[in-house]
Amino acid sequence: MNQDLTQIVICYATRPHHALSELLLSKSKDNLISILTDLLTAYINDKNSSSLREFVTVSIAGYQHNPNKLGYNGYKQNSAIGGKPISCEAKPKNIQTDGYDQKKTKSKLNGEGGFNDYTIERLRKDVKENLNLLSSGFVDGELQYILEFPFKSVYERLKRQLPEKRVTGTYTRMASFNFSHYKDYPNIKFVYLNKKAIEKNKKYFNKNFYSFLIEYKR
């Protein structure tokens, strides 16, 4: 994804729509054609409905996004000389408000994340890699928050959901966590926090998680 398209996607997710209009008007016709072509290419090859939300999350957190299915979602250079690149896994969640009040089961943002088809071997690999997790929340595509925390902060939670030994070819369909499992960890980083949007969308947040975000002071 080129830098102009990166700028536009992040603006759409984080700024009022008039700011997006101003940004688009500042681009040349040839530039807009190039941007639209890249955007259509990204959509038509999309294998995951959360791809753009994953991209926004990883990019704002300062990582280089990895668009491939293999490997972690993002990487950045380690500040230590000769240090191994730091990897991240993004766990974005989007609440769609259309028809929300009519739903019997109402999903809420809770700083959650999960790993599909997970195994004890993958768990051991992830904790060894010193992986960082990025939990982000969107409401109708508008970014509300991004939290960054070490994988090891939810290691015990994930481990309890996995068998110590498994039959070859079997997996745990979903190993999950939410903010209650890492909220007391000392190294949580509030990468992005739109308190005005969060207050406006309070009904779509878990009550305790809402307080956790609103009470944060930079």
Tab-separated table of C-alpha atoms in Angstrom:
chain	number	residue	atom	x	y	z
A	1	MET	CA	0.000	0.000	0.000
A	2	ASN	CA	1.562	3.304	-1.071
A	3	GLN	CA	2.095	6.195	1.332
A	4	ASP	CA	-0.706	8.380	-0.089
A	5	LEU	CA	-3.219	5.554	0.328
A	6	THR	CA	-1.902	4.886	3.835
A	7	GLN	CA	-2.498	8.553	4.689
A	8	ILE	CA	-6.052	8.478	3.305
A	9	VAL	CA	-7.101	5.236	5.024
A	10	ILE	CA	-5.808	6.434	8.406
A	11	CYS	CA	-7.475	9.840	7.918
A	12	TYR	CA	-10.814	8.146	7.162
A	13	ALA	CA	-10.575	6.042	10.329
A	14	THR	CA	-9.396	8.789	12.684
A	15	ARG	CA	-10.558	12.209	11.426
A	16	PRO	CA	-13.893	13.919	10.640
A	17	HIS	CA	-15.043	13.316	7.065
A	18	HIS	CA	-14.504	16.972	6.076
A	19	ALA	CA	-10.802	16.424	6.791
A	20	LEU	CA	-10.859	13.502	4.349
A	21	SER	CA	-12.487	15.714	1.691
A	22	GLU	CA	-9.795	18.358	2.166
A	23	LEU	CA	-7.076	15.733	1.906
A	24	LEU	CA	-8.550	14.293	-1.307
A	25	LEU	CA	-8.861	17.772	-2.861
A	26	SER	CA	-5.160	18.354	-2.224
A	27	LYS	CA	-4.242	15.398	-4.454
A	28	SER	CA	-3.680	15.623	-8.216
A	29	LYS	CA	-5.890	13.726	-10.654
A	30	ASP	CA	-3.110	11.311	-11.542
A	31	ASN	CA	-2.390	10.755	-7.860
A	32	LEU	CA	-6.067	10.027	-7.140
A	33	ILE	CA	-6.220	7.548	-10.047
A	34	SER	CA	-3.190	5.747	-8.612
A	35	ILE	CA	-4.676	5.756	-5.101
A	36	LEU	CA	-8.073	4.438	-6.280
A	37	THR	CA	-6.386	1.697	-8.313
A	38	ASP	CA	-4.412	0.600	-5.245
A	39	LEU	CA	-7.539	0.668	-3.059
A	40	LEU	CA	-9.580	-1.407	-5.526
A	41	THR	CA	-6.701	-3.876	-5.819
A	42	ALA	CA	-6.573	-4.235	-2.033
A	43	TYR	CA	-10.328	-4.850	-1.840
A	44	ILE	CA	-10.612	-7.263	-4.746
A	45	ASN	CA	-7.809	-9.411	-3.340
A	46	ASP	CA	-9.088	-9.226	0.224
A	47	LYS	CA	-9.180	-12.629	1.919
A	48	ASN	CA	-10.169	-11.272	5.333
A	49	SER	CA	-12.931	-8.756	6.032
A	50	SER	CA	-10.796	-7.141	8.741
A	51	SER	CA	-7.771	-6.538	6.484
A	52	LEU	CA	-8.064	-2.737	6.380
A	53	ARG	CA	-8.731	-2.530	10.111
A	54	GLU	CA	-5.688	-4.713	10.696
A	55	PHE	CA	-3.649	-2.435	8.423
A	56	VAL	CA	-4.776	0.735	10.235
A	57	THR	CA	-4.019	-0.819	13.627
A	58	VAL	CA	-0.540	-2.031	12.703
A	59	SER	CA	0.452	1.180	10.880
A	60	ILE	CA	-0.653	3.590	13.613
A	61	ALA	CA	1.224	1.470	16.155
A	62	GLY	CA	4.425	2.077	14.183
A	63	TYR	CA	4.873	-1.327	12.557
A	64	GLN	CA	5.402	-2.238	8.902
A	65	HIS	CA	2.312	-4.182	7.885
A	66	ASN	CA	2.772	-7.700	6.539
A	67	PRO	CA	-0.010	-8.370	3.993
A	68	ASN	CA	0.846	-12.070	3.707
A	69	LYS	CA	-1.052	-14.812	5.520
A	70	LEU	CA	2.205	-16.359	6.713
A	71	GLY	CA	4.098	-14.685	9.531
A	72	TYR	CA	3.008	-12.068	12.037
A	73	ASN	CA	0.879	-9.040	11.095
A	74	GLY	CA	3.664	-6.486	11.451
A	75	TYR	CA	7.320	-5.859	12.145
A	76	LYS	CA	9.559	-2.982	13.211
A	77	GLN	CA	13.250	-2.576	13.846
A	78	ASN	CA	14.557	-3.101	17.354
A	79	SER	CA	16.282	0.004	18.745
A	80	ALA	CA	18.999	-2.212	20.234
A	81	ILE	CA	22.019	-2.549	17.984
A	82	GLY	CA	21.788	-5.869	16.185
A	83	GLY	CA	18.471	-6.556	17.890
A	84	LYS	CA	15.963	-8.925	16.335
A	85	PRO	CA	12.969	-7.150	14.686
A	86	ILE	CA	9.917	-6.805	16.945
A	87	SER	CA	6.766	-8.552	15.730
A	88	CYS	CA	3.104	-7.812	16.424
A	89	GLU	CA	-0.270	-9.473	16.009
A	90	ALA	CA	-3.292	-7.197	15.533
A	91	LYS	CA	-6.708	-8.095	16.960
A	92	PRO	CA	-9.182	-5.532	15.576
A	93	LYS	CA	-12.897	-5.701	16.298
A	94	ASN	CA	-15.615	-3.707	14.575
A	95	ILE	CA	-19.109	-3.039	15.929
A	96	GLN	CA	-21.730	-2.361	13.272
A	97	THR	CA	-24.506	-0.260	14.756
A	98	ASP	CA	-27.116	-0.873	12.050
A	99	GLY	CA	-29.814	-2.976	13.694
A	100	TYR	CA	-27.746	-3.273	16.870
A	101	ASP	CA	-30.647	-2.668	19.283
A	102	GLN	CA	-32.706	-5.425	17.655
A	103	LYS	CA	-30.026	-8.087	18.129
A	104	LYS	CA	-30.653	-10.604	20.902
A	105	THR	CA	-26.927	-10.983	21.608
A	106	LYS	CA	-25.199	-7.619	21.561
A	107	SER	CA	-21.454	-7.781	21.009
A	108	LYS	CA	-19.449	-5.128	22.867
A	109	LEU	CA	-15.888	-3.877	22.661
A	110	ASN	CA	-13.887	-5.410	25.487
A	111	GLY	CA	-10.236	-5.101	24.483
A	112	GLU	CA	-10.438	-8.664	23.291
A	113	GLY	CA	-8.560	-10.855	20.867
A	114	GLY	CA	-8.275	-14.468	19.881
A	115	PHE	CA	-6.252	-17.051	17.969
A	116	ASN	CA	-7.984	-19.450	15.590
A	117	ASP	CA	-6.917	-23.113	15.352
A	118	TYR	CA	-4.418	-22.635	18.141
A	119	THR	CA	-2.012	-25.211	19.569
A	120	ILE	CA	0.305	-25.531	22.548
A	121	GLU	CA	3.246	-25.582	20.104
A	122	ARG	CA	2.175	-22.259	18.592
A	123	LEU	CA	1.719	-20.804	22.084
A	124	ARG	CA	5.291	-21.711	23.010
A	125	LYS	CA	6.597	-20.219	19.771
A	126	ASP	CA	4.683	-16.959	20.254
A	127	VAL	CA	5.899	-16.391	23.808
A	128	LYS	CA	9.473	-17.206	22.750
A	129	GLU	CA	9.283	-14.603	19.975
A	130	ASN	CA	8.572	-11.879	22.566
A	131	LEU	CA	5.546	-10.905	20.481
A	132	ASN	CA	3.467	-7.753	21.055
A	133	LEU	CA	-0.334	-7.770	20.752
A	134	LEU	CA	-2.410	-4.881	19.396
A	135	SER	CA	-6.059	-4.868	20.455
A	136	SER	CA	-8.123	-2.272	18.598
A	137	GLY	CA	-11.787	-1.344	18.487
A	138	PHE	CA	-13.859	0.270	15.740
A	139	VAL	CA	-17.483	1.401	15.582
A	140	ASP	CA	-18.831	1.476	12.022
A	141	GLY	CA	-15.244	1.625	10.805
A	142	GLU	CA	-14.227	4.530	13.052
A	143	LEU	CA	-11.210	3.751	15.198
A	144	GLN	CA	-11.815	4.083	18.943
A	145	TYR	CA	-8.635	2.742	20.560
A	146	ILE	CA	-5.451	0.733	20.088
A	147	LEU	CA	-3.801	-0.966	23.063
A	148	GLU	CA	-0.367	-2.579	22.830
A	149	PHE	CA	0.891	-5.133	25.346
A	150	PRO	CA	3.320	-8.054	25.473
A	151	PHE	CA	2.072	-11.495	24.504
A	152	LYS	CA	3.338	-12.851	27.811
A	153	SER	CA	0.682	-10.810	29.645
A	154	VAL	CA	-2.022	-13.183	28.323
A	155	TYR	CA	0.146	-16.314	28.131
A	156	GLU	CA	-1.403	-17.999	31.179
A	157	ARG	CA	-4.934	-17.195	30.006
A	158	LEU	CA	-4.290	-18.785	26.609
A	159	LYS	CA	-2.432	-21.753	28.088
A	160	ARG	CA	-5.427	-22.681	30.261
A	161	GLN	CA	-7.550	-23.048	27.117
A	162	LEU	CA	-5.172	-25.519	25.469
A	163	PRO	CA	-4.561	-29.198	26.227
A	164	GLU	CA	-1.044	-29.939	27.475
A	165	LYS	CA	-0.872	-32.730	24.918
A	166	ARG	CA	-2.827	-32.942	21.704
A	167	VAL	CA	-3.550	-35.467	19.027
A	168	THR	CA	-1.716	-34.622	15.794
A	169	GLY	CA	-4.015	-32.696	13.464
A	170	THR	CA	-6.298	-31.372	16.214
A	171	TYR	CA	-6.560	-27.736	17.250
A	172	THR	CA	-8.304	-25.514	19.753
A	173	ARG	CA	-10.766	-23.666	17.555
A	174	MET	CA	-10.432	-20.382	19.460
A	175	ALA	CA	-8.169	-19.326	22.334
A	176	SER	CA	-9.269	-15.883	23.480
A	177	PHE	CA	-8.582	-13.106	25.972
A	178	ASN	CA	-10.012	-9.720	26.928
A	179	PHE	CA	-8.816	-6.666	28.838
A	180	SER	CA	-9.482	-8.267	32.243
A	181	HIS	CA	-6.604	-10.669	31.548
A	182	TYR	CA	-3.972	-7.964	30.923
A	183	LYS	CA	-5.295	-4.763	32.539
A	184	ASP	CA	-2.993	-5.035	35.559
A	185	TYR	CA	0.115	-5.670	33.492
A	186	PRO	CA	2.564	-2.761	33.936
A	187	ASN	CA	3.607	-2.356	30.277
A	188	ILE	CA	0.309	-1.590	28.527
A	189	LYS	CA	0.726	1.140	25.917
A	190	PHE	CA	-2.223	3.299	24.879
A	191	VAL	CA	-1.237	3.741	21.233
A	192	TYR	CA	-4.439	5.514	20.202
A	193	LEU	CA	-7.379	6.715	22.261
A	194	ASN	CA	-10.304	8.755	20.876
A	195	LYS	CA	-12.135	9.606	24.087
A	196	LYS	CA	-14.787	11.744	22.350
A	197	ALA	CA	-15.724	8.857	20.075
A	198	ILE	CA	-15.647	6.402	22.985
A	199	GLU	CA	-17.982	8.595	25.051
A	200	LYS	CA	-20.337	8.932	22.060
A	201	ASN	CA	-20.331	5.165	21.571
A	202	LYS	CA	-20.493	4.171	25.231
A	203	LYS	CA	-23.333	1.681	24.673
A	204	TYR	CA	-21.077	-0.435	22.464
A	205	PHE	CA	-18.428	-0.913	25.170
A	206	ASN	CA	-18.225	-3.326	28.062
A	207	LYS	CA	-18.879	-1.162	31.154
A	208	ASN	CA	-15.607	-1.922	32.936
A	209	PHE	CA	-13.561	-1.599	29.768
A	210	TYR	CA	-15.206	1.758	29.028
A	211	SER	CA	-14.116	3.026	32.458
A	212	PHE	CA	-10.631	1.618	31.925
A	213	LEU	CA	-10.244	3.699	28.739
A	214	ILE	CA	-11.970	6.891	29.889
A	215	GLU	CA	-10.071	7.069	33.164
A	216	TYR	CA	-6.680	6.773	31.457
A	217	LYS	CA	-4.585	9.939	31.868
A	218	ARG	CA	-1.631	10.579	29.588
